[in-house]
Coordinates of C-alpha atoms in Angstrom, one line a residue:
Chain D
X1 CA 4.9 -41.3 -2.0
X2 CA 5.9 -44.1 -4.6
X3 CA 2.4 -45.9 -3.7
X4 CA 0.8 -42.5 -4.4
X5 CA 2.7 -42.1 -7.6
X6 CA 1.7 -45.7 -9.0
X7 CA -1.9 -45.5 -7.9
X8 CA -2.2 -41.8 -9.5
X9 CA -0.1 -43.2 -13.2
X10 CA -3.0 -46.1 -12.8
X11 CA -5.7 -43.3 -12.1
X12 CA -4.6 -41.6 -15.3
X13 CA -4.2 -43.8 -17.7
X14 CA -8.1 -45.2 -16.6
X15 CA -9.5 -41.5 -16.4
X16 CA -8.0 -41.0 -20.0
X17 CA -9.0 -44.0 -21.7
X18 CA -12.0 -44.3 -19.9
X19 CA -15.4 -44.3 -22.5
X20 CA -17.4 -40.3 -21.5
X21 CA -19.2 -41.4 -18.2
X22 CA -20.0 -40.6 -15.3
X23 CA -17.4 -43.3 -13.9
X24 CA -14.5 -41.4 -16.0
X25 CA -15.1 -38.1 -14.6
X26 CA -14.6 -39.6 -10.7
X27 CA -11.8 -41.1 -12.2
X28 CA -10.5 -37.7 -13.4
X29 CA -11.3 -36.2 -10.0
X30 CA -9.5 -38.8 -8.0
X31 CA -6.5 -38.0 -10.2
X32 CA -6.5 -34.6 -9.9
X33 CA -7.1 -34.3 -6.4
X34 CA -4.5 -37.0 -5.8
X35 CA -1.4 -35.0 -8.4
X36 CA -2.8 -32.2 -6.1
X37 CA -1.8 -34.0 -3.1
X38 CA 1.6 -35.1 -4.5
X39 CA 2.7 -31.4 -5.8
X40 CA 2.4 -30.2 -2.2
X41 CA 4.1 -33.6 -0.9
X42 CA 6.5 -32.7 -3.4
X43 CA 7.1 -29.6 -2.2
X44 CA 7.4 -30.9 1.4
X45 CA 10.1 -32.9 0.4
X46 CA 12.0 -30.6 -1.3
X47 CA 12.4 -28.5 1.7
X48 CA 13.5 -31.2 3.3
X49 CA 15.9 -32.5 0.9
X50 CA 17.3 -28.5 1.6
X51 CA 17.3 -28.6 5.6
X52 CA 19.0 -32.0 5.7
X53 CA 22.2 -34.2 4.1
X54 CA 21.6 -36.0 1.4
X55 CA 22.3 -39.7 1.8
X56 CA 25.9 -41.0 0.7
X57 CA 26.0 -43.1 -2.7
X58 CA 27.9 -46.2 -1.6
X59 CA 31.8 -45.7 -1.5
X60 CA 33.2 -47.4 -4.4
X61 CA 30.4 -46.6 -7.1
X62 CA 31.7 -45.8 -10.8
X63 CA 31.5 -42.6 -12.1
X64 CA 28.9 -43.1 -14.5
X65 CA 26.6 -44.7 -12.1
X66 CA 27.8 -41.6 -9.6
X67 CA 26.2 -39.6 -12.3
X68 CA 23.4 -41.7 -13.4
X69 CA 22.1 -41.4 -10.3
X70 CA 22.0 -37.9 -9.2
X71 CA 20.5 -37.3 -12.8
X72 CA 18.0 -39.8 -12.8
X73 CA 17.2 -38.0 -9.2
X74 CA 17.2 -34.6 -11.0
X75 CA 15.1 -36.3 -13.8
X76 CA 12.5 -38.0 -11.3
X77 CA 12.0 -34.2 -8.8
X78 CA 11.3 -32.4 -11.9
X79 CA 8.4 -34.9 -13.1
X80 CA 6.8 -34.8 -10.1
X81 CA 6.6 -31.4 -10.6
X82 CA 6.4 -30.8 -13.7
X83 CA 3.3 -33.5 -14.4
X84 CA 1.3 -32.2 -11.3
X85 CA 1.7 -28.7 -12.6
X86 CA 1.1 -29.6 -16.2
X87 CA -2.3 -31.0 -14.9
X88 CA -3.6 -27.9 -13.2
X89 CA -3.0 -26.3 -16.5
X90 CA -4.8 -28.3 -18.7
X91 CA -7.5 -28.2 -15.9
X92 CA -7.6 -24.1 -15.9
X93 CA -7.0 -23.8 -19.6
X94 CA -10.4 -26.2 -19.7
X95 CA -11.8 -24.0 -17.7
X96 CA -13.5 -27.4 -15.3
X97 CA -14.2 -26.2 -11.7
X98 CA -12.6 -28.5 -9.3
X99 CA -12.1 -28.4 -5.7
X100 CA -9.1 -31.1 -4.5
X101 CA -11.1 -33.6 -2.7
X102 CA -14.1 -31.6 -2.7
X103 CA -12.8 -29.3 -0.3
X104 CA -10.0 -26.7 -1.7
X105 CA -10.7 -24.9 -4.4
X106 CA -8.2 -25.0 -7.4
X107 CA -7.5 -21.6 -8.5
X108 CA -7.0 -21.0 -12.2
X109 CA -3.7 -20.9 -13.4
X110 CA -3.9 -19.9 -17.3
X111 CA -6.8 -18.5 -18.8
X112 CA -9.4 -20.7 -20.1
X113 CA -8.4 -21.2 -23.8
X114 CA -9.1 -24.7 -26.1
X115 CA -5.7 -24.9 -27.8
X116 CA -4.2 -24.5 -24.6
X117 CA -5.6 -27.3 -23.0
X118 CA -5.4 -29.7 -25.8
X119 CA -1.7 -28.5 -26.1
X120 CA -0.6 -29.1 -22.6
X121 CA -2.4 -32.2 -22.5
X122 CA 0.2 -33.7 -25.4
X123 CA 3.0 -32.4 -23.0
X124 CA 1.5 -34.1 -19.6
X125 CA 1.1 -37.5 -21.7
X126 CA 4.6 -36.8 -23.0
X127 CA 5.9 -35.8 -19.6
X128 CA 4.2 -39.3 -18.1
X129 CA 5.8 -41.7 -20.6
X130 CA 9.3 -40.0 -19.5
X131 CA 8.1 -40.8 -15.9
X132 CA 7.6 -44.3 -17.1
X133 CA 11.1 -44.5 -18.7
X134 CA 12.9 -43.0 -15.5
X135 CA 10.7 -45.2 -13.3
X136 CA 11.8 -48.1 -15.1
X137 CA 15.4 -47.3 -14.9
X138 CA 14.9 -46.2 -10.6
X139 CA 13.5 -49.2 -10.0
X140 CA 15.9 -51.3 -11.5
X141 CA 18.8 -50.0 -9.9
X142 CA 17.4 -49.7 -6.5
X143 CA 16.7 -53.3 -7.3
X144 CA 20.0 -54.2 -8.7
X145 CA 21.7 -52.5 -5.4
X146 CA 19.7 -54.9 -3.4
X147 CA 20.2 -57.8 -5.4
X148 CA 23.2 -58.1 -7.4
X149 CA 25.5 -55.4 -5.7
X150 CA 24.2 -56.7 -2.7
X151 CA 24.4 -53.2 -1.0
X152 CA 22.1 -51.3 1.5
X153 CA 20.8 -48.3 -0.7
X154 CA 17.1 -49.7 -0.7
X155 CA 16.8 -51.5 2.6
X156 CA 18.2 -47.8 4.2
X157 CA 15.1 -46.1 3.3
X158 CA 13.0 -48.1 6.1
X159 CA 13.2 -46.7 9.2
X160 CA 15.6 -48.4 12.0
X161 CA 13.3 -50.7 13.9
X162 CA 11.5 -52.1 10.6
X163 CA 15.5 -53.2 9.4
X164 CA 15.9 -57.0 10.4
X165 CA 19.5 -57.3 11.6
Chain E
X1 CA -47.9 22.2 -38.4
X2 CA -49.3 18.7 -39.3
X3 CA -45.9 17.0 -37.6
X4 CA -46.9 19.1 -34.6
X5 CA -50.2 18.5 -33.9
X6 CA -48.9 14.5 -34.0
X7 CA -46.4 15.4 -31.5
X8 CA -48.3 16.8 -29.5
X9 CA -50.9 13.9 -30.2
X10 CA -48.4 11.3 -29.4
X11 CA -47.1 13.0 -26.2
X12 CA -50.7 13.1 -24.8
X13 CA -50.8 9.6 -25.5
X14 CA -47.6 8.9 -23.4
X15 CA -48.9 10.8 -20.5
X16 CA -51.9 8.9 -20.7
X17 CA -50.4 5.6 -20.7
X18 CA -47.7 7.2 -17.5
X19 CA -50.3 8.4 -15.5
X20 CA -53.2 5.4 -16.1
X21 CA -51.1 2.1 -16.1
X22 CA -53.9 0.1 -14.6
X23 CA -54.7 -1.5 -17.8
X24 CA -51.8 -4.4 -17.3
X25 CA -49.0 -3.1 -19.2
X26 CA -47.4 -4.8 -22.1
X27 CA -43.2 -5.8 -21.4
X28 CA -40.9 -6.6 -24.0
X29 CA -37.4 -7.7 -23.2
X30 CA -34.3 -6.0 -23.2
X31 CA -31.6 -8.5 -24.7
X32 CA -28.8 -6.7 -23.7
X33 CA -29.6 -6.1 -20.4
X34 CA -30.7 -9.7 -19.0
X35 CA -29.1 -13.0 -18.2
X36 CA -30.6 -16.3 -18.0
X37 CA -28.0 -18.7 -15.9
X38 CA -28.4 -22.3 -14.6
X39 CA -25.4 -23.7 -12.3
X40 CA -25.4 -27.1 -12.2
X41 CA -22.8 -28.9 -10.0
X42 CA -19.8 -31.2 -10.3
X43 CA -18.3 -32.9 -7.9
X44 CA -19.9 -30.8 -5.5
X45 CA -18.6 -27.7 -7.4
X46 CA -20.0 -24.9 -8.8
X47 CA -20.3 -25.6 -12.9
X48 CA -22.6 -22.3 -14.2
X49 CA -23.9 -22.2 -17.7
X50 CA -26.0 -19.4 -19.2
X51 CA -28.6 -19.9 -22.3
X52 CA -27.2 -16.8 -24.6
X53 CA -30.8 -16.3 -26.3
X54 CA -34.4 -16.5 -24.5
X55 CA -37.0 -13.9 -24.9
X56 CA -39.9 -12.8 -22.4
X57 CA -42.9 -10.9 -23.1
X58 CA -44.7 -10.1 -19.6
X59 CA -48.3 -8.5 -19.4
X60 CA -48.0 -6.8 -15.5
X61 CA -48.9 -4.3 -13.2
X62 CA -46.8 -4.5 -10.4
X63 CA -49.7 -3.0 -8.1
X64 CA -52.5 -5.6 -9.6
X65 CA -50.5 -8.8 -10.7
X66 CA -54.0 -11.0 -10.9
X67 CA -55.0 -11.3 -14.9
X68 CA -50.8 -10.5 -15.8
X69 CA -49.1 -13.0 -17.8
X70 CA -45.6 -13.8 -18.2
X71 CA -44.4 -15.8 -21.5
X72 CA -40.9 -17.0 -21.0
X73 CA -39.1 -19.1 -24.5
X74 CA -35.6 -20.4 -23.6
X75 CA -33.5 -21.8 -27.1
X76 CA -31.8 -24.5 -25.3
X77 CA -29.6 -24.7 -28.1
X78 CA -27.7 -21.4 -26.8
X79 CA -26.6 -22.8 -23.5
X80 CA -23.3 -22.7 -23.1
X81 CA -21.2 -24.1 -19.8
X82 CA -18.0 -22.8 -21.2
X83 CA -15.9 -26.2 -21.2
X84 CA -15.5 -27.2 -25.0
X85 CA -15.9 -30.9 -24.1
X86 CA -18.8 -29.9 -21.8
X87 CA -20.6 -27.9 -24.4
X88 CA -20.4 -30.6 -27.3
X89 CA -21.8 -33.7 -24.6
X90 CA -24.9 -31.3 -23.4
X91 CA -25.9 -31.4 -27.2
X92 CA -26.7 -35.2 -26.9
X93 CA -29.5 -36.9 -26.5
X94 CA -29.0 -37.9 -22.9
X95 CA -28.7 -34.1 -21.7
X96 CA -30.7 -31.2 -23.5
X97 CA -30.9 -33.2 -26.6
X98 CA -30.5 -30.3 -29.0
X99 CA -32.3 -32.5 -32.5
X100 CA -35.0 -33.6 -30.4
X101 CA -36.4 -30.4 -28.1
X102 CA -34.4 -27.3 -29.6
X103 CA -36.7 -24.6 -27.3
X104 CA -38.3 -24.7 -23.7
X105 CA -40.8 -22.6 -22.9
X106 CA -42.6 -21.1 -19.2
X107 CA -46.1 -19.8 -19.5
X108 CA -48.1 -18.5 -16.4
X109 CA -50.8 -16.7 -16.0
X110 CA -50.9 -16.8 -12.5
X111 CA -49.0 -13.6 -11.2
X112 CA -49.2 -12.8 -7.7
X113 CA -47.8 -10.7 -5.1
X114 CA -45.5 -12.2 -2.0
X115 CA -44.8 -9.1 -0.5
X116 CA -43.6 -5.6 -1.1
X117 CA -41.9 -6.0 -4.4
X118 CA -41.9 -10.0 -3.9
X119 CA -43.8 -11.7 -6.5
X120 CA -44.3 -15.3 -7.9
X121 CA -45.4 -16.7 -11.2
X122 CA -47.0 -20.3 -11.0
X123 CA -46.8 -21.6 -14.3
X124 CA -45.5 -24.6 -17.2
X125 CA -42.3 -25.0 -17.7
X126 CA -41.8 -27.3 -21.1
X127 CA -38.1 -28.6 -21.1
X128 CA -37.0 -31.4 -23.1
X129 CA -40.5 -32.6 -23.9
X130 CA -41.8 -32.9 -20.0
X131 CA -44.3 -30.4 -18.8
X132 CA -44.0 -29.8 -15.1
X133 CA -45.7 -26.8 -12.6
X134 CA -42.7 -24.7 -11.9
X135 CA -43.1 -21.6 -9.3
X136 CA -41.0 -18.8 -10.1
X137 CA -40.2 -16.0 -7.8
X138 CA -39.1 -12.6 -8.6
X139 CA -38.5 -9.2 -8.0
X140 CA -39.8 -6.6 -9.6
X141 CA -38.0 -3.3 -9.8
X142 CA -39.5 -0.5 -11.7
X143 CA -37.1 2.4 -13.1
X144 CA -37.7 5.5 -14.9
X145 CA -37.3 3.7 -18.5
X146 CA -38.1 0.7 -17.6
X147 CA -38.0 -2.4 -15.0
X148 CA -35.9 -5.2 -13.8
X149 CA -36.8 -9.0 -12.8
X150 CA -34.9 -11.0 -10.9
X151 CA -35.0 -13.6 -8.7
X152 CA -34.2 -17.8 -8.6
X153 CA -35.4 -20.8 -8.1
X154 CA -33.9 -24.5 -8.0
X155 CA -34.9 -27.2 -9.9
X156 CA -34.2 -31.0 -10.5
X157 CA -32.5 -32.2 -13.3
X158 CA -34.1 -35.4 -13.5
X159 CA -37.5 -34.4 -13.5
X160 CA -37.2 -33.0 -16.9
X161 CA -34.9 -36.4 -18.0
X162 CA -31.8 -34.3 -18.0
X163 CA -28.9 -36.4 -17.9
X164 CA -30.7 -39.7 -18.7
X165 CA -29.6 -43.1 -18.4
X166 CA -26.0 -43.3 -16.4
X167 CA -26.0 -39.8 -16.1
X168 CA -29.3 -39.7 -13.7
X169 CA -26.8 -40.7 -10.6
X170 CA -26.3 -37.5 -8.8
X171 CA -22.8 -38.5 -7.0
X172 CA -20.7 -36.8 -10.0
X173 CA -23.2 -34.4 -11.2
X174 CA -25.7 -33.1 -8.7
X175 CA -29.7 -33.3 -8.8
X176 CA -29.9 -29.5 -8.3
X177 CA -29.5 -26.9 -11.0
X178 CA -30.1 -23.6 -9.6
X179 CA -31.3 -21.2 -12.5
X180 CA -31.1 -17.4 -11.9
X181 CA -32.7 -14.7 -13.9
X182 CA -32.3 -11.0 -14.3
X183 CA -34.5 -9.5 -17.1
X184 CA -34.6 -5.9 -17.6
X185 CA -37.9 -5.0 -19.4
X186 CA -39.0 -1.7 -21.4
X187 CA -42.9 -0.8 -22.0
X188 CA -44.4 -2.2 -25.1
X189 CA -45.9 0.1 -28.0

């Protein structure tokens, strides 16, 4: 999932700055397809998240990092919502037919309208560089667990028999 | 009395032209009625456009198509793909080229019958400054005040240099561009 995330920010910041080719509309359908991918990953793993316990913060964590957490968390489930779903509505509003991979069609969600698309595009770049921000601040920490605190909040996310002892 | 005998003139004159249609009848379009499409694709999707103006004039007799002539001008500047960003890159030079070949034109004069109502015109079809033979098949559907043409054919984009340069790969956008027609015709004077 992160490895999808960064290749799809890298996909979107190419498709968009791209010079009108043909190369910058593959670009564009790699990214949709691939935010495609993610909402329904996304979706997966909230269910998930539902059916089973959440993993413990580490006993003896401050408040504010208690809470800096679970909203950074909060922060990073609704992006990964939010930017897919942003996407498909600048793609219906600009009325492009798509299929995800060249295989599923992508219903339209809005009616095709200009402003609309142009609108929502300002929100899905706005929506990415709060992405950025949040990413920024994730990766840090899970960093600074490993590192400084010396804990095992990132190494737990491996499954048992990767884990040297 | 005068205005009755021209009637009555004028009538006879209809009749006439109802009931002896052998001569090749003259067909001028019905705007509102007909549709001129081409679907191109992208990323092996669907992307239809339609050219809003084109005119026909047809000279046919759907029982003796040999001598009939069918005269076909498309303004390419009409088409529109409905995508805004779509619509202003078709204008350049590397797809229809809008300054350069504003109209396209198909002339035949080389009507024949398939089958039953089955027909095909072999003609020119001028598009973006390239003349190529194009076939064109149709249908032809007469009604009480009038007739209907339909039919489709495929054609490739590069022949007629659309989507020059970069844009003559067909991974992203296709070689193919289907073009459908419906024309609904009314009797000329």
């Amino acid at each position: 999932m992160a490895v999808l995330i960064l290749a799809q920010i890298t996909l979107g910041v190419m498709a968009a700055t791209w010079r009108v080719s043909p190369a910058k509309l593959e670009l564009f359908f790699w990214h949709k397809s691939t935010g495609m991918l993610i909402l329904a990953l996304v979706a997966l793993r909230l269910l998930w998240r539902l059916a089973n316990p959440t993993p413990a913060l580490p006993s003896g964590m401050p408040a504010w990092e208690r809470a800096a957490a679970r909203s950074s968390h909060l922060l990073l489930y609704l992006l990964m919502i939010a930017l897919p779903v942003s996407g498909w509505i600048i793609n219906s509003a600009a009325n492009v037919p798509f299929r995800i991979f060249w295989l599923i069609p992508l219903p339209a969600i809005v009616a095709p309208d200009k402003p609309t698309a142009d609108l929502v595009a300002l929100v899905h770049g706005g929506l990415f560089a709060a992405l950025a921000l949040v990413l920024v601040a994730h990766i840090g920490a899970a960093l600074r667990h490993h590192f400084v605190k010396r804990n095992a909040v990132l190494i737990r996310m491996l499954p048992d028999a990767w884990r040297t002892p | 009395m005068k205005e009755i005998v021209v009637l009555l003139g004028l009538c006879g004159l209809v009749l006439a032209g109802a009931l002896n249609p052998a001569q090749g009848a003259d067909w001028k379009m019905d705007a509102a009625g007909s549709k001129l499409e081409f679907i191109a694709t992208f990323e092996k999707t669907a992307a239809p456009g339609v050219f809003k103006e084109f005119d026909a004039r047809l000279r046919f007799e759907p029982e003796k198509p040999a001598g009939g002539s069918l005269d076909v001008t498309i303004k390419v500047t009409s088409a529109d793909m409905s995508i805004a960003d779509v619509n202003k890159e078709i204008r350049g030079k590397d797809w229809f080229d809008y300054a350069g070949f504003p109209q396209a034109e198909f002339r035949s004069t080389d009507l024949r019958r398939k089958e039953g109502n089955h027909y095909v015109a072999r003609g020119t079809l001028s598009l973006k400054g390239v003349k190529q033979p194009v076939e064109v098949p149709f249908t032809w559907t007469g009604s009480a005040d009038g007739a209907t043409m339909e039919g489709e054919l495929t054609l490739k984009r590069g022949a007629f240099g659309i989507g020059s340069g970069e844009w003559a790969a067909s991974n992203v956008i296709g070689a193919d561009v289907k073009v459908k027609f419906k024309v609904k015709l009314r009797k000329a004077g």
